[in-house]
XYZ file of C-alpha atoms in Angstrom:
573
model
C -12.195 17.444 -7.462
C -8.607 17.205 -8.720
C -9.152 13.604 -9.807
C -12.378 14.564 -11.606
C -10.613 17.375 -13.479
C -7.707 15.128 -14.433
C -10.098 12.384 -15.559
C -11.912 14.911 -17.756
C -8.632 16.126 -19.299
C -7.532 12.535 -19.866
C -10.776 11.926 -21.750
C -10.195 15.009 -23.910
C -6.850 13.565 -24.967
C -8.462 10.422 -26.419
C -9.245 12.421 -29.572
C -5.486 12.378 -30.238
C -5.295 8.612 -29.969
C -5.726 6.207 -32.923
C -8.078 4.008 -30.932
C -10.802 6.654 -31.285
C -10.795 6.254 -35.078
C -13.525 3.575 -35.284
C -15.933 5.940 -33.496
C -15.356 8.972 -35.750
C -17.421 7.779 -38.763
C -20.480 7.413 -36.512
C -19.944 10.897 -35.078
C -19.352 12.519 -38.466
C -22.446 10.789 -39.795
C -24.414 13.361 -37.781
C -22.265 16.342 -38.783
C -24.842 17.796 -41.202
C -27.767 17.478 -38.749
C -28.882 20.010 -36.065
C -26.528 19.588 -33.130
C -29.159 19.826 -30.376
C -31.420 17.231 -31.995
C -28.812 14.891 -33.456
C -25.189 15.419 -32.374
C -25.889 16.131 -28.693
C -28.152 13.078 -28.113
C -25.535 10.929 -29.865
C -22.819 12.155 -27.494
C -25.098 11.793 -24.453
C -25.840 8.197 -25.403
C -22.136 7.470 -25.816
C -21.226 9.034 -22.451
C -24.001 7.282 -20.536
C -23.326 3.881 -22.077
C -19.572 4.096 -21.537
C -20.038 5.095 -17.877
C -22.490 2.245 -17.237
C -20.426 -0.438 -19.004
C -17.167 0.747 -17.430
C -18.772 0.775 -13.970
C -20.062 -2.755 -14.524
C -16.563 -3.802 -15.584
C -15.109 -2.317 -12.419
C -17.748 -3.994 -10.246
C -18.374 -7.333 -11.823
C -15.192 -8.487 -13.461
C -15.548 -11.389 -15.828
C -19.332 -11.481 -16.165
C -19.471 -7.795 -17.026
C -16.771 -8.232 -19.631
C -18.838 -10.978 -21.208
C -21.925 -8.749 -21.068
C -19.981 -5.979 -22.748
C -18.927 -8.378 -25.512
C -22.571 -9.250 -26.098
C -23.361 -5.539 -26.204
C -20.606 -5.004 -28.752
C -22.011 -7.754 -30.960
C -25.504 -6.233 -30.822
C -24.079 -2.782 -31.506
C -22.187 -4.075 -34.533
C -25.432 -5.347 -36.030
C -27.261 -2.076 -35.316
C -24.489 0.085 -36.748
C -24.068 -2.135 -39.801
C -27.774 -1.692 -40.544
C -27.422 2.056 -40.070
C -24.493 2.133 -42.499
C -26.484 0.189 -45.060
C -29.388 2.668 -44.838
C -26.943 5.501 -45.543
C -25.305 3.674 -48.420
C -28.485 2.221 -49.954
C -31.467 4.326 -48.852
C -33.801 2.634 -51.324
C -33.472 -0.639 -49.397
C -33.469 0.963 -45.934
C -36.962 -0.279 -45.185
C -36.078 -3.865 -46.065
C -32.856 -3.841 -44.041
C -34.440 -2.305 -40.973
C -37.645 -4.355 -40.927
C -36.241 -7.151 -38.663
C -35.396 -4.573 -36.022
C -38.969 -3.234 -35.992
C -39.100 0.124 -34.171
C -35.323 0.398 -33.773
C -34.759 -0.110 -37.470
C -37.482 2.390 -38.379
C -35.914 5.098 -36.227
C -32.472 4.526 -37.675
C -33.983 4.486 -41.166
C -35.691 7.839 -40.564
C -32.397 9.298 -39.396
C -30.732 7.969 -42.516
C -33.355 9.709 -44.674
C -32.484 13.069 -43.128
C -35.217 13.327 -40.485
C -34.151 14.799 -37.137
C -34.999 12.299 -34.448
C -33.609 12.730 -30.925
C -34.519 9.186 -29.881
C -32.799 7.657 -32.895
C -29.644 9.684 -32.333
C -29.653 8.799 -28.637
C -30.088 5.123 -29.476
C -27.253 5.328 -31.996
C -25.120 6.943 -29.298
C -25.874 4.020 -26.984
C -24.784 1.565 -29.675
C -21.655 3.592 -30.431
C -20.830 3.786 -26.722
C -20.780 -0.007 -26.516
C -18.155 -0.047 -29.254
C -16.082 2.779 -27.874
C -12.874 1.444 -26.328
C -10.548 4.364 -25.596
C -6.912 3.604 -24.832
C -6.537 2.660 -21.178
C -3.923 5.253 -20.324
C -2.655 6.023 -16.807
C -5.726 8.054 -15.765
C -8.342 5.496 -16.876
C -6.109 2.719 -15.489
C -5.970 4.554 -12.148
C -9.776 4.713 -11.991
C -10.136 0.965 -12.635
C -7.304 0.126 -10.228
C -8.995 2.131 -7.481
C -12.311 0.411 -8.131
C -10.660 -3.022 -8.070
C -8.829 -2.349 -4.821
C -11.459 -0.400 -2.904
C -14.693 -1.404 -4.534
C -16.585 0.562 -7.139
C -18.824 3.291 -5.744
C -20.432 6.570 -6.729
C -16.984 8.152 -6.870
C -15.871 5.602 -9.443
C -18.876 6.388 -11.628
C -18.279 10.150 -11.346
C -14.667 9.692 -12.465
C -15.748 7.509 -15.390
C -18.407 10.044 -16.382
C -15.783 12.813 -16.212
C -13.489 10.760 -18.458
C -16.333 10.085 -20.889
C -17.406 13.745 -20.883
C -13.849 14.731 -21.775
C -13.922 12.442 -24.779
C -17.404 13.673 -25.706
C -16.164 17.275 -25.567
C -13.363 16.469 -27.981
C -15.726 14.537 -30.244
C -18.226 17.391 -30.111
C -15.525 19.763 -31.317
C -14.748 17.314 -34.108
C -18.457 17.239 -34.910
C -18.588 21.012 -35.373
C -15.420 20.889 -37.443
C -16.901 18.093 -39.531
C -20.067 20.153 -40.028
C -18.058 22.962 -41.592
C -16.133 20.562 -43.763
C -19.307 18.887 -44.981
C -20.954 22.250 -45.762
C -17.953 23.294 -47.831
C -18.046 19.995 -49.704
C -21.726 20.369 -50.514
C -21.322 23.968 -51.627
C -18.348 23.377 -53.896
C -19.177 19.975 -55.291
C -22.914 19.558 -54.866
C -22.023 16.193 -53.487
C -24.586 15.813 -50.709
C -25.671 12.416 -51.979
C -22.097 11.231 -52.373
C -21.217 12.485 -48.917
C -24.121 10.534 -47.447
C -23.109 7.398 -49.324
C -19.487 7.918 -48.318
C -20.551 8.135 -44.686
C -22.408 4.870 -45.065
C -19.308 3.238 -46.502
C -17.185 4.625 -43.657
C -19.622 3.287 -41.089
C -19.472 -0.170 -42.647
C -15.673 -0.036 -42.808
C -15.632 0.906 -39.127
C -17.930 -1.994 -38.257
C -15.725 -4.454 -40.160
C -12.590 -3.062 -38.483
C -14.120 -3.493 -35.031
C -15.520 -6.950 -35.824
C -12.023 -8.175 -36.722
C -10.436 -6.524 -33.695
C -8.546 -3.930 -35.741
C -9.645 -1.152 -33.397
C -7.635 -2.647 -30.530
C -4.953 -4.416 -32.535
C -3.862 -2.550 -35.673
C -5.159 0.947 -34.949
C -3.735 0.955 -31.433
C -0.295 0.345 -32.942
C -0.356 3.408 -35.224
C 2.058 6.022 -33.931
C -0.011 9.163 -34.533
C 0.258 10.570 -31.015
C 1.547 8.975 -27.836
C -1.131 10.123 -25.393
C 0.458 8.174 -22.560
C 3.066 10.872 -22.046
C 0.395 13.595 -22.028
C -1.704 11.699 -19.508
C 1.289 10.859 -17.367
C 2.242 14.534 -17.245
C -1.284 15.274 -15.999
C -0.884 12.651 -13.314
C 2.449 14.122 -12.293
C 1.010 17.613 -12.198
C -1.882 16.412 -10.057
C 0.357 14.844 -7.447
C -0.605 11.256 -8.281
C 2.865 10.220 -9.394
C 5.668 12.134 -7.774
C 9.323 11.720 -8.598
C 10.445 15.325 -8.357
C 13.893 16.606 -7.548
C 14.727 16.186 -3.889
C 14.183 19.141 -1.588
C 16.532 19.048 1.369
C 14.769 21.239 3.919
C 11.552 21.023 5.919
C 10.179 24.559 6.086
C 8.001 25.064 9.131
C 5.872 22.516 11.022
C 4.543 19.599 9.049
C 0.756 19.460 8.605
C -1.409 16.905 10.368
C -2.979 14.732 7.656
C -5.015 12.392 9.844
C -4.660 9.596 12.363
C -2.684 6.445 11.664
C -5.171 3.716 10.658
C -5.117 0.335 12.412
C -2.760 -2.399 11.242
C -5.388 -5.132 11.591
C -6.004 -7.691 8.880
C -2.468 -8.727 7.969
C -2.173 -12.355 6.863
C 0.966 -12.721 8.948
C 3.948 -10.721 10.183
C 7.587 -11.337 9.337
C 10.560 -10.242 11.465
C 8.196 -9.214 14.266
C 5.107 -10.197 16.239
C 1.960 -8.354 15.127
C 2.101 -4.633 15.824
C -0.757 -2.267 16.527
C -1.112 1.480 16.180
C -1.548 1.723 19.964
C 1.713 -0.125 20.628
C 3.565 2.283 18.348
C 2.512 5.438 20.201
C 5.642 7.296 21.287
C 7.548 6.071 18.225
C 8.061 7.759 14.896
C 6.771 5.311 12.263
C 7.420 4.945 8.545
C 4.900 2.694 6.766
C 6.184 1.526 3.361
C 3.697 -0.139 0.997
C 5.592 -2.360 -1.424
C 5.546 -5.636 -3.332
C 8.680 -7.548 -4.138
C 8.473 -7.694 -7.953
C 7.758 -3.956 -8.290
C 10.789 -2.193 -9.807
C 9.833 1.152 -8.250
C 9.641 -0.499 -4.834
C 12.997 -2.207 -5.350
C 14.682 1.073 -6.267
C 13.341 2.828 -3.145
C 14.190 -0.104 -0.858
C 17.886 0.821 -0.270
C 16.782 4.137 1.239
C 14.121 2.552 3.429
C 16.620 -0.041 4.701
C 19.200 2.670 5.399
C 16.689 4.787 7.330
C 15.577 1.791 9.408
C 19.138 1.071 10.433
C 20.324 4.661 10.906
C 17.429 5.864 13.085
C 16.469 2.670 14.926
C 18.138 3.789 18.148
C 16.528 7.229 17.821
C 13.030 5.726 17.966
C 12.114 5.149 14.321
C 10.068 2.044 13.493
C 9.866 1.081 9.824
C 7.011 -1.235 8.821
C 6.903 -2.740 5.353
C 3.368 -3.574 4.224
C 3.696 -6.166 1.475
C 0.579 -5.777 -0.718
C 0.747 -8.174 -3.706
C 0.011 -7.306 -7.316
C 0.469 -10.740 -8.936
C -0.817 -14.059 -7.606
C 2.667 -15.457 -6.919
C 3.325 -12.534 -4.574
C 0.588 -13.881 -2.303
C 2.604 -17.036 -1.655
C 4.060 -16.697 1.844
C 7.182 -18.720 0.997
C 7.897 -16.400 -1.938
C 7.541 -13.370 0.311
C 9.750 -14.917 2.999
C 12.451 -15.644 0.440
C 12.224 -12.126 -0.996
C 12.473 -10.522 2.452
C 15.558 -12.614 3.138
C 17.213 -12.047 -0.243
C 16.538 -8.306 -0.143
C 17.989 -8.035 3.376
C 14.822 -6.590 4.862
C 15.192 -6.897 8.644
C 12.456 -4.528 9.860
C 8.867 -5.743 10.494
C 6.856 -6.739 7.416
C 3.069 -7.084 7.466
C 1.927 -9.485 4.735
C -1.243 -7.776 3.514
C -2.612 -10.397 1.107
C -6.211 -9.283 1.634
C -5.310 -5.586 1.211
C -6.861 -4.815 4.616
C -4.120 -2.367 5.644
C -3.974 -1.006 2.081
C -7.681 -0.109 2.294
C -7.384 1.255 5.833
C -4.796 3.767 4.583
C -6.830 4.366 1.414
C -3.609 3.689 -0.466
C -3.352 3.546 -4.265
C 0.352 3.192 -5.087
C 3.514 1.111 -5.008
C 5.649 2.302 -3.335
C 3.867 4.593 -0.883
C 5.506 6.043 2.219
C 3.503 7.351 5.196
C 5.433 9.286 7.870
C 3.734 9.123 11.292
C 4.666 11.107 14.410
C 4.943 9.890 17.994
C 1.316 10.825 18.639
C 0.092 8.507 15.902
C -0.682 11.225 13.338
C 0.218 11.098 9.636
C 2.400 14.146 8.959
C 3.729 13.463 5.457
C 3.158 11.020 2.605
C 5.009 10.327 -0.609
C 4.095 8.136 -3.591
C 6.509 6.657 -6.088
C 10.264 7.020 -6.264
C 12.318 10.100 -5.447
C 12.373 12.868 -2.846
C 14.532 10.693 -0.611
C 16.476 13.574 0.935
C 13.260 15.370 1.855
C 11.796 12.150 3.260
C 14.813 11.756 5.520
C 14.498 15.379 6.662
C 10.892 14.598 7.623
C 12.076 11.662 9.735
C 14.646 13.873 11.456
C 12.053 16.581 12.155
C 9.566 14.093 13.626
C 12.231 12.546 15.833
C 13.144 15.963 17.194
C 9.453 16.690 17.802
C 9.323 13.463 19.820
C 12.059 14.789 22.100
C 15.020 12.960 20.652
C 18.361 14.718 20.950
C 21.446 14.285 18.843
C 19.382 13.345 15.804
C 21.802 12.949 12.860
C 21.598 15.694 10.259
C 23.391 13.875 7.447
C 21.592 12.293 4.462
C 22.055 8.659 3.471
C 23.438 7.815 0.050
C 23.104 4.036 -0.347
C 25.359 2.389 -2.883
C 22.586 0.467 -4.630
C 23.432 -2.002 -7.388
C 21.593 -4.224 -9.844
C 17.875 -3.677 -10.157
C 17.914 -1.546 -6.986
C 20.128 1.122 -8.580
C 18.420 4.409 -9.412
C 16.783 4.639 -12.822
C 18.205 6.809 -15.582
C 14.972 8.762 -15.872
C 16.216 10.961 -18.706
C 16.508 7.983 -21.068
C 13.311 6.072 -20.249
C 11.105 6.070 -23.333
C 9.232 2.816 -22.689
C 6.314 2.332 -20.263
C 5.619 -0.541 -17.925
C 4.033 -3.182 -20.157
C 1.891 -6.126 -19.028
C 1.996 -9.457 -20.849
C -1.511 -10.593 -19.852
C -4.377 -9.482 -22.047
C -6.230 -7.553 -19.312
C -3.847 -4.580 -19.322
C -1.640 -5.209 -22.362
C -0.750 -2.392 -24.746
C 1.088 -2.269 -28.077
C 0.805 -6.034 -28.598
C 1.353 -6.868 -32.291
C 1.131 -10.659 -32.603
C -1.998 -11.350 -34.673
C -3.155 -14.227 -32.469
C -5.969 -13.093 -30.145
C -6.735 -16.312 -28.244
C -7.360 -15.841 -24.521
C -6.977 -18.426 -21.753
C -6.190 -21.258 -24.160
C -3.069 -22.601 -25.843
C -2.412 -21.031 -29.241
C 0.442 -20.554 -31.684
C 1.683 -16.947 -31.764
C 3.761 -15.335 -34.503
C 5.404 -11.961 -35.114
C 4.562 -9.650 -38.013
C 7.255 -9.229 -40.647
C 9.566 -6.228 -40.497
C 10.973 -4.231 -37.623
C 8.789 -3.334 -34.673
C 7.943 0.276 -33.971
C 8.910 1.821 -30.656
C 7.327 0.020 -27.664
C 5.664 -2.639 -29.786
C 6.080 -6.240 -28.629
C 4.871 -9.717 -29.423
C 5.153 -13.460 -28.816
C 6.222 -16.419 -30.909
C 5.591 -20.058 -30.127
C 2.874 -21.873 -28.203
C 1.551 -19.713 -25.354
C -1.514 -19.636 -23.146
C -2.207 -15.948 -22.563
C -4.142 -15.240 -19.374
C -5.388 -11.997 -17.912
C -2.158 -11.137 -16.068
C 0.502 -13.384 -17.632
C 1.387 -15.741 -20.473
C 2.577 -19.332 -20.012
C 4.802 -21.037 -22.580
C 3.626 -24.458 -23.731
C 6.740 -25.686 -25.579
C 10.438 -24.873 -25.623
C 11.605 -22.295 -28.133
C 8.998 -19.615 -27.554
C 10.158 -15.996 -27.581
C 9.132 -12.500 -26.517
C 10.346 -9.537 -28.574
C 10.168 -5.864 -27.520
C 11.340 -2.665 -29.213
C 12.358 -0.518 -26.216
C 14.137 2.701 -25.289
C 15.782 2.700 -21.841
C 19.036 1.928 -20.094
C 17.605 -1.045 -18.183
C 15.094 -3.713 -19.175
C 13.447 -5.946 -16.560
C 10.957 -8.763 -16.958
C 8.901 -10.368 -14.190
C 9.122 -14.131 -14.708
C 8.229 -17.349 -12.921
C 9.395 -20.961 -13.389
C 7.249 -23.932 -14.311
C 4.428 -24.816 -11.940
C 6.344 -27.941 -10.914
C 9.271 -25.770 -9.882
C 11.619 -26.906 -12.654
C 13.993 -24.110 -13.704
C 13.633 -22.576 -17.160
C 16.709 -21.610 -19.179
C 16.621 -18.549 -21.406
C 18.804 -16.716 -23.913
C 18.650 -12.935 -24.371
C 19.700 -10.924 -27.414
C 19.682 -7.244 -28.283
C 19.429 -6.229 -31.933
C 20.041 -9.876 -32.833
C 23.311 -10.256 -30.888
C 24.376 -11.406 -27.450
C 24.204 -8.457 -25.022
C 27.896 -8.508 -24.095
C 28.615 -5.593 -21.760
C 24.925 -4.608 -21.891
C 23.824 -7.706 -19.948
C 21.850 -7.309 -16.722
C 22.539 -8.906 -13.355
C 20.403 -11.939 -14.264
C 22.117 -12.682 -17.579
C 25.714 -13.216 -18.618
C 27.564 -11.629 -21.535
C 26.268 -14.403 -23.820
C 22.718 -13.607 -22.770
C 22.200 -16.841 -20.845
C 20.221 -17.095 -17.624
C 17.834 -19.296 -15.644
C 14.399 -18.624 -14.147
C 14.377 -20.369 -10.771
C 11.812 -18.339 -8.817
C 9.001 -15.869 -9.276
C 10.534 -12.402 -9.272
C 11.760 -9.489 -11.353
C 14.792 -10.283 -13.565
C 17.145 -7.578 -14.801
C 18.039 -8.710 -18.314
C 19.607 -5.616 -19.907
C 21.696 -2.754 -18.503
C 23.222 -0.696 -21.299
C 26.309 1.452 -21.221
C 26.786 4.736 -23.052
C 24.270 6.380 -25.380
C 20.719 5.008 -25.311
C 18.600 4.509 -28.419
C 15.763 2.306 -29.687
C 16.834 -1.342 -29.462
C 15.133 -4.655 -30.191
C 15.175 -7.042 -27.246
C 14.379 -10.734 -27.572
C 14.302 -13.504 -25.005
C 14.101 -17.149 -26.086
C 13.084 -19.774 -23.544
C 14.921 -23.065 -23.933
C 12.500 -24.933 -21.657
C 8.675 -24.892 -21.476
C 6.215 -23.666 -18.863
C 7.783 -20.313 -18.009
C 5.365 -17.588 -16.915
C 5.907 -14.004 -18.097
C 4.116 -11.116 -16.357
C 5.387 -7.631 -17.159
C 8.220 -5.484 -18.542
C 9.601 -2.517 -16.610
C 12.390 -0.119 -17.523
C 14.966 2.049 -15.812
């Protein structure tokens, strides 16, 4: 129920986002019609179509995306014809004749007749075009569907999200009705209003046809709904990084039995473990992946707990569940476990079998399990380390351990594992691949093929980024085709990280980093020097910038001096 409510509220917030602009002309085109016969069917059609298409996208992947593109093309034709009938009613019959019954219904609507079927059909067409910003809540729904399989719950969440947007659009519709009535009363401009609506519809169709709805409009800084949505997620317990509480008040609740640990691809640092073998032990299960900055920043605490309480009966198990393809490579995981000094057992969960058994959704996720094999506490994301350690101490005492330490660890983490400066982070995690990219400003839109990318003139706005040079942009990464390509990002944070990989043949890739056009100097990260130079030798997260002193908006650029580098995602700290 909480997820449904949050999905609904996230949908409501889309009215504040620029990416809803292409839909508004079609909604306002019904503002002077009876709501029950015109506006409501339009909104119903939009909601139903969005839920169906989004569910197909969650289920089917690539083929559904292609089907949605076909639907968009059809919808563009339908809506263009509708706009023409508004703009030129005397030729409505000619324009709509090729569409037979569909054209006739849209023509009747354009002539002022109330037709529920026509409005519903227009809503279906508009729903195919509607692409609301994929903020944290909508992203969470798709991520859950991808990891656990789409089901009725996925559809309910998508419907809730769509209903939220429809509610906001319905309010705009009523507001638009009042505005239109005032215009007609004061100016007698009913005919002009109708023609203006037709022109707006056609402008919207052209904008969508050229990709301006997802390219230019998504860059306009009217309202940053990401922060609103993220605050909803935080309030709903889906992303928790609250101030540490240092006491465990009363007995911890029983949250269920520990699921089996079957299905791991392999185990590192240990033979395979089972839930039955672990009875009598207090267990901490840590879901992580080695290029995840949030996982890396929580790792010093997990390592410290494993060492401090090993002799008291604590068993820490790291479940490595990959996000990117290179994290599925066993040699990469082995190297990361070694380099990160992880000595406790690690289950390599490439098929997400353990992830699904726990019904997990997050990196990192910590599950605290008592000696009877029951989950007694869980925590998602960074933070609350002191409370997590108090939970471990309480469970060890429950298990009959004496002389359990009462102190709290304070690891001296450095580099990318150091705690984030959360008060200065103004930039979100940003993916390079087209599937989940946001705020991308390079005009080139080629997917899965080599293309020449350029940057727009002038300074980037906050959190905008782009590419220059010859890149092949895939769904989750971009690969550089020739030396000299760059990535530029206007960011606001103390730390800037970039997940990178070397050429497929393993050859290292040299790079040079700058900040506001100059070498970083003292602001360099652990993977660059003061001149901004560094080398990509392996697939992992690279800390490129760590600033000192006051934090403001800065322009970061990385130039690759060799070809074939792969770039995956930016994270900040």
